[in-house]
């Protein structure tokens, strides 16, 4: 009779296989199951090949569940939505009270909260666990964001702490909070990731179009940036991308042959929708989402370029005129600074969204701890996350990263470069919606007085919505049209 496994994993696409092998490699015997039996065989073979890891494969839900020691903990890594419900249904008929289901997919947080209620009727515990880091992270150390049952978390804490990426101040995992908090945090992580990728692509566009940098020069610039304050996974891989040659034609770099249409899975859209519902400004993340939508309109964009060229818009000529005047070295440094402060604004928006949702749901999210577990394993891992962690440690009630004294100082020091880059891009017709949104966010947030007084006057004029005054309390309404007529008549 085989020894019972410490944990189980169902769903053996590449992410599931890699996470299962990671768990086995850390010394935890694991059982695996997949409806498609060839995936089970493939995983068993990989376990043997990659170190004779303690992994058992099973071909039926019953055998799979009965191979795990009690209280059983089972990770599900299948496509979000109905496949998760189907898998839960297939597995829980063989599970006992006190056992745990852990959903490691990118699931909508309310689905997780529904499933928590449904399985609790059988006495089964539930975790919705965000997993970030892609295939490599799953195999060698992801960032893990488990939320739901604390008892369930304690049952697997020793496993997830070993399996997660390791940084100097601990493993990249923590108990996030109750309900669907783990999924929500992963969703916002992905929204921040959208913003990061958009801002990096804009930095690339400005340097390439306005600065005339070659791919080789871009690779050198991003490599240098990755040795400073911008050190991060995304900056690192961007430098690599510029170096890869086109192996199909043997000519030039592959990046120039990729179609300019961006895909997406939906978490960025959810993030923007939640920001709107919670009245949290997230313009950088929203701009990144809009940019992906616009990138999908390839045929329309090509036609627009043609129509506007015929109407007299000479994009290439404008760029050449600007490029001839650009100081390349200064531009590179300006773009570096603009990218850094734009990223601060993007992360600030994500953190404020988490704070608002935590308040609404009473999740008691620890924003500093979330920044810490994102320092390794995940896609947005970056050196400056440690500084975000310290900002929230200094002031757990920090209303916005922009007003943390250290970040505030850096933003003030870099704003001139930021404005030069955005101004140059506008002048050259290079779209920088993310950087513009970040700068607009910064300029709006820092101003004592906004033109919202006029908007309130307009709302009261056409809809009698009332307004407040700066010199006395209460709500006021004015007969604007009547008084305007009287004023005109008196003139």
Tab-separated table of C-alpha atoms in Angstrom:
chain	number	residue	atom	x	y	z
A	1	UNK	CA	0.000	0.000	0.000
A	2	UNK	CA	1.341	3.413	-0.985
A	3	UNK	CA	2.069	5.993	1.689
A	4	UNK	CA	-0.598	8.699	1.866
A	5	UNK	CA	0.351	12.015	0.260
A	6	UNK	CA	0.617	15.237	2.225
A	7	UNK	CA	-1.421	17.202	-0.348
A	8	UNK	CA	-3.178	16.774	-3.694
A	9	UNK	CA	-3.350	18.800	-6.901
A	10	UNK	CA	-6.001	18.502	-9.622
A	11	UNK	CA	-5.514	20.147	-13.013
A	12	UNK	CA	-2.297	19.337	-14.809
A	13	UNK	CA	-1.832	21.956	-17.486
A	14	UNK	CA	1.652	23.474	-17.365
A	15	UNK	CA	0.943	25.657	-14.277
A	16	UNK	CA	-0.500	22.689	-12.377
A	17	UNK	CA	2.325	20.363	-13.347
A	18	UNK	CA	4.953	22.898	-12.360
A	19	UNK	CA	3.368	23.680	-8.995
A	20	UNK	CA	2.998	19.950	-8.242
A	21	UNK	CA	6.671	19.358	-9.051
A	22	UNK	CA	7.648	22.360	-6.917
A	23	UNK	CA	5.717	20.909	-3.959
A	24	UNK	CA	7.294	17.482	-4.450
A	25	UNK	CA	10.766	18.987	-4.778
A	26	UNK	CA	10.322	20.730	-1.417
A	27	UNK	CA	9.882	17.297	0.195
A	28	UNK	CA	6.088	17.040	0.415
A	29	UNK	CA	4.620	13.816	-1.067
A	30	UNK	CA	1.882	14.863	-3.488
A	31	UNK	CA	-0.930	13.147	-5.380
A	32	UNK	CA	-2.029	14.493	-8.759
A	33	UNK	CA	-5.143	14.007	-10.862
A	34	UNK	CA	-6.426	15.186	-14.244
A	35	UNK	CA	-9.467	14.192	-16.270
A	36	UNK	CA	-7.222	13.730	-19.305
A	37	UNK	CA	-5.132	10.740	-18.221
A	38	UNK	CA	-2.226	11.552	-20.548
A	39	UNK	CA	-1.545	14.640	-18.413
A	40	UNK	CA	-1.191	12.411	-15.352
A	41	UNK	CA	1.303	10.183	-17.186
A	42	UNK	CA	3.200	13.249	-18.389
A	43	UNK	CA	3.466	14.627	-14.839
A	44	UNK	CA	4.632	11.273	-13.436
A	45	UNK	CA	7.315	11.107	-16.107
A	46	UNK	CA	8.455	14.674	-15.359
A	47	UNK	CA	8.631	13.881	-11.628
A	48	UNK	CA	10.951	10.951	-12.349
A	49	UNK	CA	13.052	12.930	-14.801
A	50	UNK	CA	13.375	16.029	-12.601
A	51	UNK	CA	14.708	14.309	-9.493
A	52	UNK	CA	12.574	11.224	-8.762
A	53	UNK	CA	10.180	13.461	-6.837
A	54	UNK	CA	7.605	12.020	-4.353
A	55	UNK	CA	4.597	12.258	-6.677
A	56	UNK	CA	1.737	9.797	-7.205
A	57	UNK	CA	-0.556	9.936	-10.208
A	58	UNK	CA	-4.234	8.953	-10.035
A	59	UNK	CA	-6.860	8.419	-12.697
A	60	UNK	CA	-10.128	8.728	-10.779
A	61	UNK	CA	-11.403	11.346	-8.317
A	62	UNK	CA	-11.993	8.697	-5.648
A	63	UNK	CA	-8.512	7.156	-5.834
A	64	UNK	CA	-7.024	10.634	-5.880
A	65	UNK	CA	-8.852	11.853	-2.771
A	66	UNK	CA	-8.329	8.612	-0.818
A	67	UNK	CA	-4.564	8.840	-1.460
A	68	UNK	CA	-4.229	12.019	0.627
A	69	UNK	CA	-3.776	12.066	4.393
A	70	UNK	CA	-6.461	13.686	6.557
A	71	UNK	CA	-7.343	16.459	6.952
A	72	UNK	CA	-6.991	16.477	3.175
A	73	UNK	CA	-5.912	19.582	1.281
A	74	UNK	CA	-6.463	19.660	-2.482
A	75	UNK	CA	-5.274	22.402	-4.851
A	76	UNK	CA	-7.365	22.934	-7.996
A	77	UNK	CA	-5.665	24.547	-10.991
A	78	UNK	CA	-8.250	24.531	-13.772
A	79	UNK	CA	-9.773	27.278	-15.897
A	80	UNK	CA	-11.824	29.771	-13.881
A	81	UNK	CA	-15.603	29.592	-13.952
A	82	UNK	CA	-17.694	26.453	-14.454
A	83	UNK	CA	-14.682	24.069	-14.752
A	84	UNK	CA	-13.884	24.918	-11.112
A	85	UNK	CA	-17.454	24.101	-10.027
A	86	UNK	CA	-17.358	20.834	-11.983
A	87	UNK	CA	-14.037	19.847	-10.408
A	88	UNK	CA	-15.264	20.705	-6.916
A	89	UNK	CA	-18.391	18.619	-7.516
A	90	UNK	CA	-16.326	15.644	-8.698
A	91	UNK	CA	-13.930	15.777	-5.753
A	92	UNK	CA	-16.032	16.791	-2.758
A	93	UNK	CA	-18.289	13.707	-2.944
A	94	UNK	CA	-15.300	11.766	-1.633
A	95	UNK	CA	-14.099	14.396	0.873
A	96	UNK	CA	-14.842	14.636	4.594
A	97	UNK	CA	-15.621	17.506	6.979
A	98	UNK	CA	-12.395	19.335	7.800
A	99	UNK	CA	-10.865	18.734	4.364
A	100	UNK	CA	-9.849	21.742	2.248
A	101	UNK	CA	-10.287	22.863	-1.354
A	102	UNK	CA	-7.723	25.426	-2.571
A	103	UNK	CA	-8.529	27.158	-5.877
A	104	UNK	CA	-5.312	28.488	-7.403
A	105	UNK	CA	-6.848	30.059	-10.510
A	106	UNK	CA	-7.557	33.665	-11.508
A	107	UNK	CA	-11.115	33.570	-10.206
A	108	UNK	CA	-13.627	36.357	-9.695
A	109	UNK	CA	-13.671	36.865	-5.921
A	110	UNK	CA	-17.465	36.598	-5.581
A	111	UNK	CA	-17.357	33.110	-7.126
A	112	UNK	CA	-14.934	32.129	-4.382
A	113	UNK	CA	-17.256	33.529	-1.718
A	114	UNK	CA	-20.159	31.569	-3.199
A	115	UNK	CA	-18.110	28.358	-3.175
A	116	UNK	CA	-17.052	28.972	0.425
A	117	UNK	CA	-20.725	29.000	1.393
A	118	UNK	CA	-21.574	25.952	-0.719
A	119	UNK	CA	-18.820	23.637	0.515
A	120	UNK	CA	-19.229	24.804	4.129
A	121	UNK	CA	-22.561	22.957	4.133
A	122	UNK	CA	-20.508	19.755	3.890
A	123	UNK	CA	-18.038	20.971	6.518
A	124	UNK	CA	-15.340	21.483	3.889
A	125	UNK	CA	-12.922	24.429	4.183
A	126	UNK	CA	-11.977	26.661	1.272
A	127	UNK	CA	-9.157	28.914	0.126
A	128	UNK	CA	-9.058	31.103	-2.977
A	129	UNK	CA	-5.321	31.423	-3.595
A	130	UNK	CA	-3.863	33.819	-6.135
A	131	UNK	CA	-0.738	32.376	-7.767
A	132	UNK	CA	1.600	34.752	-9.598
A	133	UNK	CA	4.821	34.146	-11.428
A	134	UNK	CA	3.743	32.272	-14.512
A	135	UNK	CA	5.059	28.843	-15.381
A	136	UNK	CA	8.557	29.476	-14.046
A	137	UNK	CA	7.226	30.895	-10.784
A	138	UNK	CA	4.971	27.885	-10.265
A	139	UNK	CA	7.945	25.544	-10.715
A	140	UNK	CA	10.593	27.382	-8.729
A	141	UNK	CA	8.775	29.767	-6.372
A	142	UNK	CA	5.640	31.856	-6.970
A	143	UNK	CA	4.030	34.630	-4.959
A	144	UNK	CA	1.000	33.086	-3.252
A	145	UNK	CA	-2.068	35.002	-2.046
A	146	UNK	CA	-4.385	32.653	-0.066
A	147	UNK	CA	-7.642	33.989	1.358
A	148	UNK	CA	-10.665	32.345	2.941
A	149	UNK	CA	-10.537	29.919	5.859
A	150	UNK	CA	-7.688	30.637	8.282
A	151	UNK	CA	-7.942	27.055	9.571
A	152	UNK	CA	-7.439	25.821	6.012
A	153	UNK	CA	-4.403	28.088	5.656
A	154	UNK	CA	-2.848	26.723	8.861
A	155	UNK	CA	-3.262	23.188	7.460
A	156	UNK	CA	-0.994	24.014	4.500
A	157	UNK	CA	1.110	26.849	5.911
A	158	UNK	CA	4.245	24.700	6.156
A	159	UNK	CA	3.850	23.708	2.488
A	160	UNK	CA	3.117	27.128	0.978
A	161	UNK	CA	5.927	28.776	2.942
A	162	UNK	CA	8.439	26.323	1.440
A	163	UNK	CA	6.948	26.403	-2.067
A	164	UNK	CA	6.695	30.202	-2.374
A	165	UNK	CA	9.511	32.425	-3.624
A	166	UNK	CA	11.953	33.355	-0.867
A	167	UNK	CA	13.150	36.910	-0.243
A	168	UNK	CA	15.362	38.344	2.514
A	169	UNK	CA	12.421	39.016	4.837
A	170	UNK	CA	10.593	35.727	4.382
A	171	UNK	CA	8.590	33.601	1.954
A	172	UNK	CA	6.353	35.381	-0.569
A	173	UNK	CA	3.101	34.175	0.987
A	174	UNK	CA	0.871	35.371	3.790
A	175	UNK	CA	-2.696	34.758	4.871
A	176	UNK	CA	-4.495	37.550	3.025
A	177	UNK	CA	-7.841	37.602	4.846
A	178	UNK	CA	-11.332	36.182	4.807
A	179	UNK	CA	-13.685	35.405	1.925
A	180	UNK	CA	-12.480	36.145	-1.599
A	181	UNK	CA	-9.700	38.475	-0.474
A	182	UNK	CA	-6.925	36.314	-1.952
A	183	UNK	CA	-8.528	36.390	-5.392
A	184	UNK	CA	-9.225	40.120	-5.115
A	185	UNK	CA	-5.610	40.880	-4.195
A	186	UNK	CA	-4.377	38.779	-7.133
A	187	UNK	CA	-6.813	40.645	-9.412
A	188	UNK	CA	-5.421	44.030	-8.335
A	189	UNK	CA	-1.887	42.662	-8.676
A	190	UNK	CA	-2.769	41.907	-12.302
A	191	UNK	CA	-4.235	45.391	-12.759
A	192	UNK	CA	-0.968	46.902	-11.520
A	193	UNK	CA	0.812	44.539	-13.906
A	194	UNK	CA	-1.257	45.973	-16.789
A	195	UNK	CA	-0.125	49.460	-15.801
A	196	UNK	CA	3.513	48.418	-15.478
A	197	UNK	CA	3.589	46.807	-18.904
A	198	UNK	CA	1.880	49.773	-20.539
A	199	UNK	CA	4.298	52.281	-18.984
A	200	UNK	CA	7.318	50.227	-20.066
A	201	UNK	CA	5.955	49.994	-23.608
A	202	UNK	CA	5.515	53.775	-23.682
A	203	UNK	CA	9.093	54.300	-22.482
A	204	UNK	CA	10.209	52.011	-25.319
A	205	UNK	CA	8.092	53.902	-27.854
A	206	UNK	CA	9.438	57.321	-26.865
A	207	UNK	CA	13.049	56.115	-26.936
A	208	UNK	CA	12.608	54.336	-30.256
A	209	UNK	CA	10.534	56.941	-32.093
A	210	UNK	CA	11.710	60.252	-30.631
A	211	UNK	CA	15.208	59.108	-29.659
A	212	UNK	CA	15.890	56.848	-32.626
A	213	UNK	CA	17.375	54.102	-30.423
A	214	UNK	CA	18.083	50.741	-32.027
A	215	UNK	CA	17.026	47.486	-30.392
A	216	UNK	CA	20.623	46.921	-29.345
A	217	UNK	CA	20.730	50.328	-27.673
A	218	UNK	CA	17.327	49.691	-26.042
A	219	UNK	CA	18.615	46.396	-24.627
A	220	UNK	CA	21.603	48.208	-23.124
A	221	UNK	CA	19.382	50.974	-21.667
A	222	UNK	CA	16.944	48.564	-20.023
A	223	UNK	CA	19.812	46.437	-18.697
A	224	UNK	CA	21.327	49.536	-17.107
A	225	UNK	CA	17.941	50.570	-15.696
A	226	UNK	CA	17.577	47.114	-14.160
A	227	UNK	CA	20.680	47.805	-12.079
A	228	UNK	CA	19.066	50.833	-10.413
A	229	UNK	CA	15.773	51.998	-8.950
A	230	UNK	CA	13.797	50.386	-11.790
A	231	UNK	CA	15.169	46.908	-11.055
A	232	UNK	CA	12.280	44.533	-11.673
A	233	UNK	CA	11.260	41.363	-13.461
A	234	UNK	CA	9.457	43.246	-16.241
A	235	UNK	CA	12.385	45.592	-16.953
A	236	UNK	CA	14.754	42.600	-16.933
A	237	UNK	CA	12.736	40.579	-19.448
A	238	UNK	CA	12.217	43.666	-21.612
A	239	UNK	CA	15.994	43.965	-22.028
A	240	UNK	CA	16.090	40.288	-23.068
A	241	UNK	CA	13.269	40.727	-25.596
A	242	UNK	CA	15.203	43.408	-27.506
A	243	UNK	CA	18.154	41.003	-27.935
A	244	UNK	CA	16.304	38.038	-29.443
A	245	UNK	CA	16.859	37.622	-33.178
A	246	UNK	CA	14.108	36.569	-35.587
A	247	UNK	CA	14.861	32.876	-36.060
A	248	UNK	CA	12.303	32.460	-38.871
A	249	UNK	CA	13.775	34.943	-41.322
A	250	UNK	CA	17.232	35.298	-39.802
A	251	UNK	CA	16.946	39.059	-40.217
A	252	UNK	CA	16.636	41.635	-37.442
A	253	UNK	CA	15.095	41.250	-34.000
A	254	UNK	CA	11.911	39.331	-33.295
A	255	UNK	CA	10.237	42.200	-31.395
A	256	UNK	CA	9.847	44.129	-34.663
A	257	UNK	CA	7.977	41.221	-36.270
A	258	UNK	CA	5.321	40.868	-33.548
A	259	UNK	CA	1.833	42.136	-34.384
A	260	UNK	CA	0.859	45.162	-32.288
A	261	UNK	CA	-2.339	43.690	-30.829
A	262	UNK	CA	-2.362	42.938	-27.096
A	263	UNK	CA	-4.219	40.012	-25.569
A	264	UNK	CA	-5.822	39.905	-22.118
A	265	UNK	CA	-7.530	37.482	-19.746
A	266	UNK	CA	-9.986	39.816	-17.973
A	267	UNK	CA	-8.424	40.619	-14.600
A	268	UNK	CA	-7.446	44.116	-15.752
A	269	UNK	CA	-11.038	44.826	-16.745
A	270	UNK	CA	-12.280	43.549	-13.376
A	271	UNK	CA	-9.798	45.849	-11.619
A	272	UNK	CA	-11.050	48.932	-13.476
A	273	UNK	CA	-14.681	47.939	-12.881
A	274	UNK	CA	-14.058	47.532	-9.155
A	275	UNK	CA	-12.259	50.882	-8.992
A	276	UNK	CA	-15.311	52.532	-10.570
A	277	UNK	CA	-17.724	50.786	-8.203
A	278	UNK	CA	-15.675	51.825	-5.170
A	279	UNK	CA	-15.128	55.403	-6.451
A	280	UNK	CA	-11.360	54.922	-6.469
A	281	UNK	CA	-9.417	56.788	-9.156
A	282	UNK	CA	-7.250	54.346	-11.150
A	283	UNK	CA	-6.493	56.279	-14.358
A	284	UNK	CA	-3.150	54.604	-15.140
A	285	UNK	CA	-4.602	51.110	-14.882
A	286	UNK	CA	-7.679	52.224	-16.872
A	287	UNK	CA	-5.447	53.789	-19.546
A	288	UNK	CA	-3.531	50.529	-19.886
A	289	UNK	CA	-6.796	48.656	-20.384
A	290	UNK	CA	-8.016	51.199	-22.956
A	291	UNK	CA	-4.698	50.880	-24.782
A	292	UNK	CA	-5.196	47.128	-25.087
A	293	UNK	CA	-8.682	47.689	-26.480
A	294	UNK	CA	-7.352	50.202	-29.015
A	295	UNK	CA	-4.489	47.898	-29.974
A	296	UNK	CA	-7.105	45.364	-31.016
A	297	UNK	CA	-8.453	47.778	-33.641
A	298	UNK	CA	-5.509	47.139	-35.959
A	299	UNK	CA	-7.408	47.500	-39.241
A	300	UNK	CA	-9.182	50.647	-38.042
A	301	UNK	CA	-5.907	52.187	-36.880
A	302	UNK	CA	-4.232	51.518	-40.210
A	303	UNK	CA	-7.176	53.078	-42.037
A	304	UNK	CA	-7.160	56.086	-39.685
A	305	UNK	CA	-3.454	56.607	-40.376
A	306	UNK	CA	-4.184	56.575	-44.112
A	307	UNK	CA	-7.158	58.959	-43.890
A	308	UNK	CA	-5.286	61.419	-41.672
A	309	UNK	CA	-2.221	61.277	-43.925
A	310	UNK	CA	-4.420	62.233	-46.846
A	311	UNK	CA	-5.882	65.022	-44.713
A	312	UNK	CA	-2.390	66.446	-44.255
A	313	UNK	CA	-1.067	64.806	-41.087
A	314	UNK	CA	2.607	64.060	-41.681
A	315	UNK	CA	3.566	61.927	-38.686
A	316	UNK	CA	6.962	60.814	-39.998
A	317	UNK	CA	8.021	64.342	-40.858
A	318	UNK	CA	7.079	65.609	-37.359
A	319	UNK	CA	9.078	62.852	-35.707
A	320	UNK	CA	12.150	63.431	-37.874
A	321	UNK	CA	12.113	67.126	-37.029
A	322	UNK	CA	11.941	66.360	-33.294
A	323	UNK	CA	14.495	63.543	-33.428
A	324	UNK	CA	17.073	65.857	-35.011
A	325	UNK	CA	16.875	68.135	-31.965
A	326	UNK	CA	16.818	65.467	-29.234
A	327	UNK	CA	19.751	65.021	-26.862
A	328	UNK	CA	19.679	61.211	-26.736
A	329	UNK	CA	21.544	60.865	-23.438
A	330	UNK	CA	19.276	63.361	-21.693
A	331	UNK	CA	16.165	61.753	-23.177
A	332	UNK	CA	17.173	58.326	-21.852
A	333	UNK	CA	17.625	59.755	-18.356
A	334	UNK	CA	14.361	61.713	-18.563
A	335	UNK	CA	12.422	58.624	-19.649
A	336	UNK	CA	13.950	56.613	-16.806
A	337	UNK	CA	12.710	59.163	-14.293
A	338	UNK	CA	9.303	59.481	-15.957
A	339	UNK	CA	8.842	55.695	-15.914
A	340	UNK	CA	9.747	55.489	-12.236
A	341	UNK	CA	7.324	58.157	-11.013
A	342	UNK	CA	4.564	56.942	-13.330
A	343	UNK	CA	4.954	53.501	-11.730
A	344	UNK	CA	4.612	55.021	-8.248
A	345	UNK	CA	1.252	56.492	-9.288
A	346	UNK	CA	0.106	53.176	-10.748
A	347	UNK	CA	0.985	51.257	-7.578
A	348	UNK	CA	-0.632	53.971	-5.465
A	349	UNK	CA	-3.885	53.470	-7.377
A	350	UNK	CA	-3.759	49.700	-6.869
A	351	UNK	CA	-3.026	50.008	-3.165
A	352	UNK	CA	-5.864	52.493	-2.684
A	353	UNK	CA	-8.247	50.099	-4.418
A	354	UNK	CA	-7.175	47.324	-2.046
A	355	UNK	CA	-7.629	49.644	0.920
A	356	UNK	CA	-11.143	50.635	-0.195
A	357	UNK	CA	-12.236	47.025	-0.749
A	358	UNK	CA	-10.723	45.968	2.559
A	359	UNK	CA	-12.756	48.647	4.312
A	360	UNK	CA	-15.956	47.625	2.509
A	361	UNK	CA	-15.524	43.905	3.257
A	362	UNK	CA	-13.762	44.182	6.652
A	363	UNK	CA	-10.847	42.111	5.340
A	364	UNK	CA	-8.234	44.059	7.341
A	365	UNK	CA	-5.684	43.812	4.520
A	366	UNK	CA	-2.087	44.560	5.497
A	367	UNK	CA	-0.850	46.654	2.561
A	368	UNK	CA	2.783	46.560	3.691
A	369	UNK	CA	2.683	42.770	3.875
A	370	UNK	CA	1.124	42.578	0.405
A	371	UNK	CA	3.987	44.680	-0.983
A	372	UNK	CA	6.414	42.300	0.774
A	373	UNK	CA	5.004	39.089	-0.752
A	374	UNK	CA	5.136	40.709	-4.211
A	375	UNK	CA	8.901	41.265	-3.879
A	376	UNK	CA	9.639	37.806	-5.283
A	377	UNK	CA	8.057	35.195	-7.514
A	378	UNK	CA	5.391	37.379	-9.102
A	379	UNK	CA	5.298	39.290	-12.386
A	380	UNK	CA	5.384	42.755	-10.771
A	381	UNK	CA	8.280	41.902	-8.460
A	382	UNK	CA	10.510	44.940	-8.138
A	383	UNK	CA	13.072	46.414	-5.788
A	384	UNK	CA	10.924	49.411	-4.971
A	385	UNK	CA	8.202	47.165	-3.477
A	386	UNK	CA	10.429	47.014	-0.401
A	387	UNK	CA	10.124	50.781	-0.158
A	388	UNK	CA	6.348	50.520	-0.486
A	389	UNK	CA	6.375	47.970	2.332
A	390	UNK	CA	8.381	50.359	4.528
A	391	UNK	CA	6.071	53.265	3.667
A	392	UNK	CA	3.083	51.350	5.056
A	393	UNK	CA	5.106	50.187	8.045
A	394	UNK	CA	5.908	53.811	8.852
A	395	UNK	CA	2.269	54.788	8.453
A	396	UNK	CA	-0.309	51.949	8.193
A	397	UNK	CA	-3.014	54.567	7.580
A	398	UNK	CA	-1.111	56.216	4.703
A	399	UNK	CA	-3.796	57.730	2.433
A	400	UNK	CA	-1.658	57.592	-0.702
A	401	UNK	CA	1.917	56.594	-1.592
A	402	UNK	CA	2.371	60.053	-3.125
A	403	UNK	CA	2.306	61.633	0.345
A	404	UNK	CA	4.803	59.246	1.919
A	405	UNK	CA	7.728	61.633	2.620
A	406	UNK	CA	10.289	59.532	0.730
A	407	UNK	CA	8.139	58.984	-2.352
A	408	UNK	CA	6.981	62.618	-2.272
A	409	UNK	CA	10.592	63.794	-2.349
A	410	UNK	CA	11.403	61.532	-5.295
A	411	UNK	CA	8.378	62.633	-7.270
A	412	UNK	CA	9.167	66.300	-6.783
A	413	UNK	CA	12.786	65.690	-7.847
A	414	UNK	CA	11.717	63.852	-10.993
A	415	UNK	CA	8.672	65.849	-12.081
A	416	UNK	CA	10.589	68.125	-14.439
A	417	UNK	CA	11.911	65.138	-16.409
A	418	UNK	CA	8.431	63.572	-16.326
A	419	UNK	CA	6.859	66.700	-17.818
A	420	UNK	CA	9.565	66.947	-20.492
A	421	UNK	CA	8.913	63.373	-21.623
A	422	UNK	CA	5.133	63.770	-21.733
A	423	UNK	CA	5.463	67.133	-23.502
A	424	UNK	CA	7.873	65.723	-26.084
A	425	UNK	CA	5.608	62.721	-26.700
A	426	UNK	CA	2.590	64.974	-27.232
A	427	UNK	CA	4.550	67.202	-29.571
A	428	UNK	CA	5.738	64.162	-31.578
A	429	UNK	CA	2.321	62.509	-31.652
A	430	UNK	CA	3.557	59.513	-29.648
A	431	UNK	CA	0.728	58.172	-27.522
A	432	UNK	CA	1.668	57.887	-23.850
A	433	UNK	CA	-1.724	57.357	-22.172
A	434	UNK	CA	-0.234	55.658	-19.103
A	435	UNK	CA	2.357	58.337	-18.385
A	436	UNK	CA	-0.181	61.079	-19.089
A	437	UNK	CA	-2.697	59.405	-16.784
A	438	UNK	CA	-0.108	59.089	-14.024
A	439	UNK	CA	0.922	62.719	-14.394
A	440	UNK	CA	-2.712	63.819	-14.431
A	441	UNK	CA	-3.344	61.747	-11.291
A	442	UNK	CA	-0.361	63.356	-9.555
A	443	UNK	CA	-1.292	66.892	-10.601
A	444	UNK	CA	-4.925	66.425	-9.595
A	445	UNK	CA	-4.152	64.827	-6.239
A	446	UNK	CA	-1.599	67.459	-5.220
A	447	UNK	CA	-3.736	70.544	-5.996
A	448	UNK	CA	-5.476	72.358	-3.162
A	449	UNK	CA	-8.106	73.711	-5.549
A	450	UNK	CA	-9.673	72.022	-8.577
A	451	UNK	CA	-12.197	73.291	-11.148
A	452	UNK	CA	-14.789	70.977	-9.587
A	453	UNK	CA	-16.532	74.126	-8.316
A	454	UNK	CA	-17.598	74.875	-11.897
A	455	UNK	CA	-18.770	71.281	-12.406
A	456	UNK	CA	-20.895	71.564	-9.264
A	457	UNK	CA	-22.325	74.839	-10.552
A	458	UNK	CA	-23.221	73.159	-13.848
A	459	UNK	CA	-24.862	70.212	-12.070
A	460	UNK	CA	-26.918	72.557	-9.944
A	461	UNK	CA	-27.873	74.664	-12.982
A	462	UNK	CA	-29.278	71.821	-15.080
A	463	UNK	CA	-30.332	69.342	-12.385
A	464	UNK	CA	-30.779	71.233	-9.108
A	465	UNK	CA	-28.254	68.872	-7.506
A	466	UNK	CA	-27.163	71.588	-5.013
A	467	UNK	CA	-23.637	72.528	-4.042
A	468	UNK	CA	-21.587	73.336	-0.948
A	469	UNK	CA	-19.905	76.668	-0.262
A	470	UNK	CA	-16.367	77.275	0.967
A	471	UNK	CA	-17.440	79.953	3.456
A	472	UNK	CA	-20.418	78.388	5.274
A	473	UNK	CA	-21.890	74.925	5.913
A	474	UNK	CA	-24.959	73.411	4.259
A	475	UNK	CA	-26.312	72.558	0.805
A	476	UNK	CA	-27.303	75.386	-1.531
A	477	UNK	CA	-29.321	75.723	-4.708
A	478	UNK	CA	-29.329	78.714	-7.043
A	479	UNK	CA	-31.788	79.728	-9.787
A	480	UNK	CA	-28.906	80.184	-12.207
A	481	UNK	CA	-30.909	80.862	-15.383
A	482	UNK	CA	-33.147	83.410	-13.672
A	483	UNK	CA	-30.238	85.290	-12.083
A	484	UNK	CA	-28.242	85.171	-15.347
A	485	UNK	CA	-31.173	86.731	-17.219
A	486	UNK	CA	-31.459	89.443	-14.585
A	487	UNK	CA	-27.743	90.167	-14.863
A	488	UNK	CA	-27.955	90.393	-18.654
A	489	UNK	CA	-30.963	92.703	-18.438
A	490	UNK	CA	-29.165	94.985	-16.007
A	491	UNK	CA	-26.151	95.382	-18.281
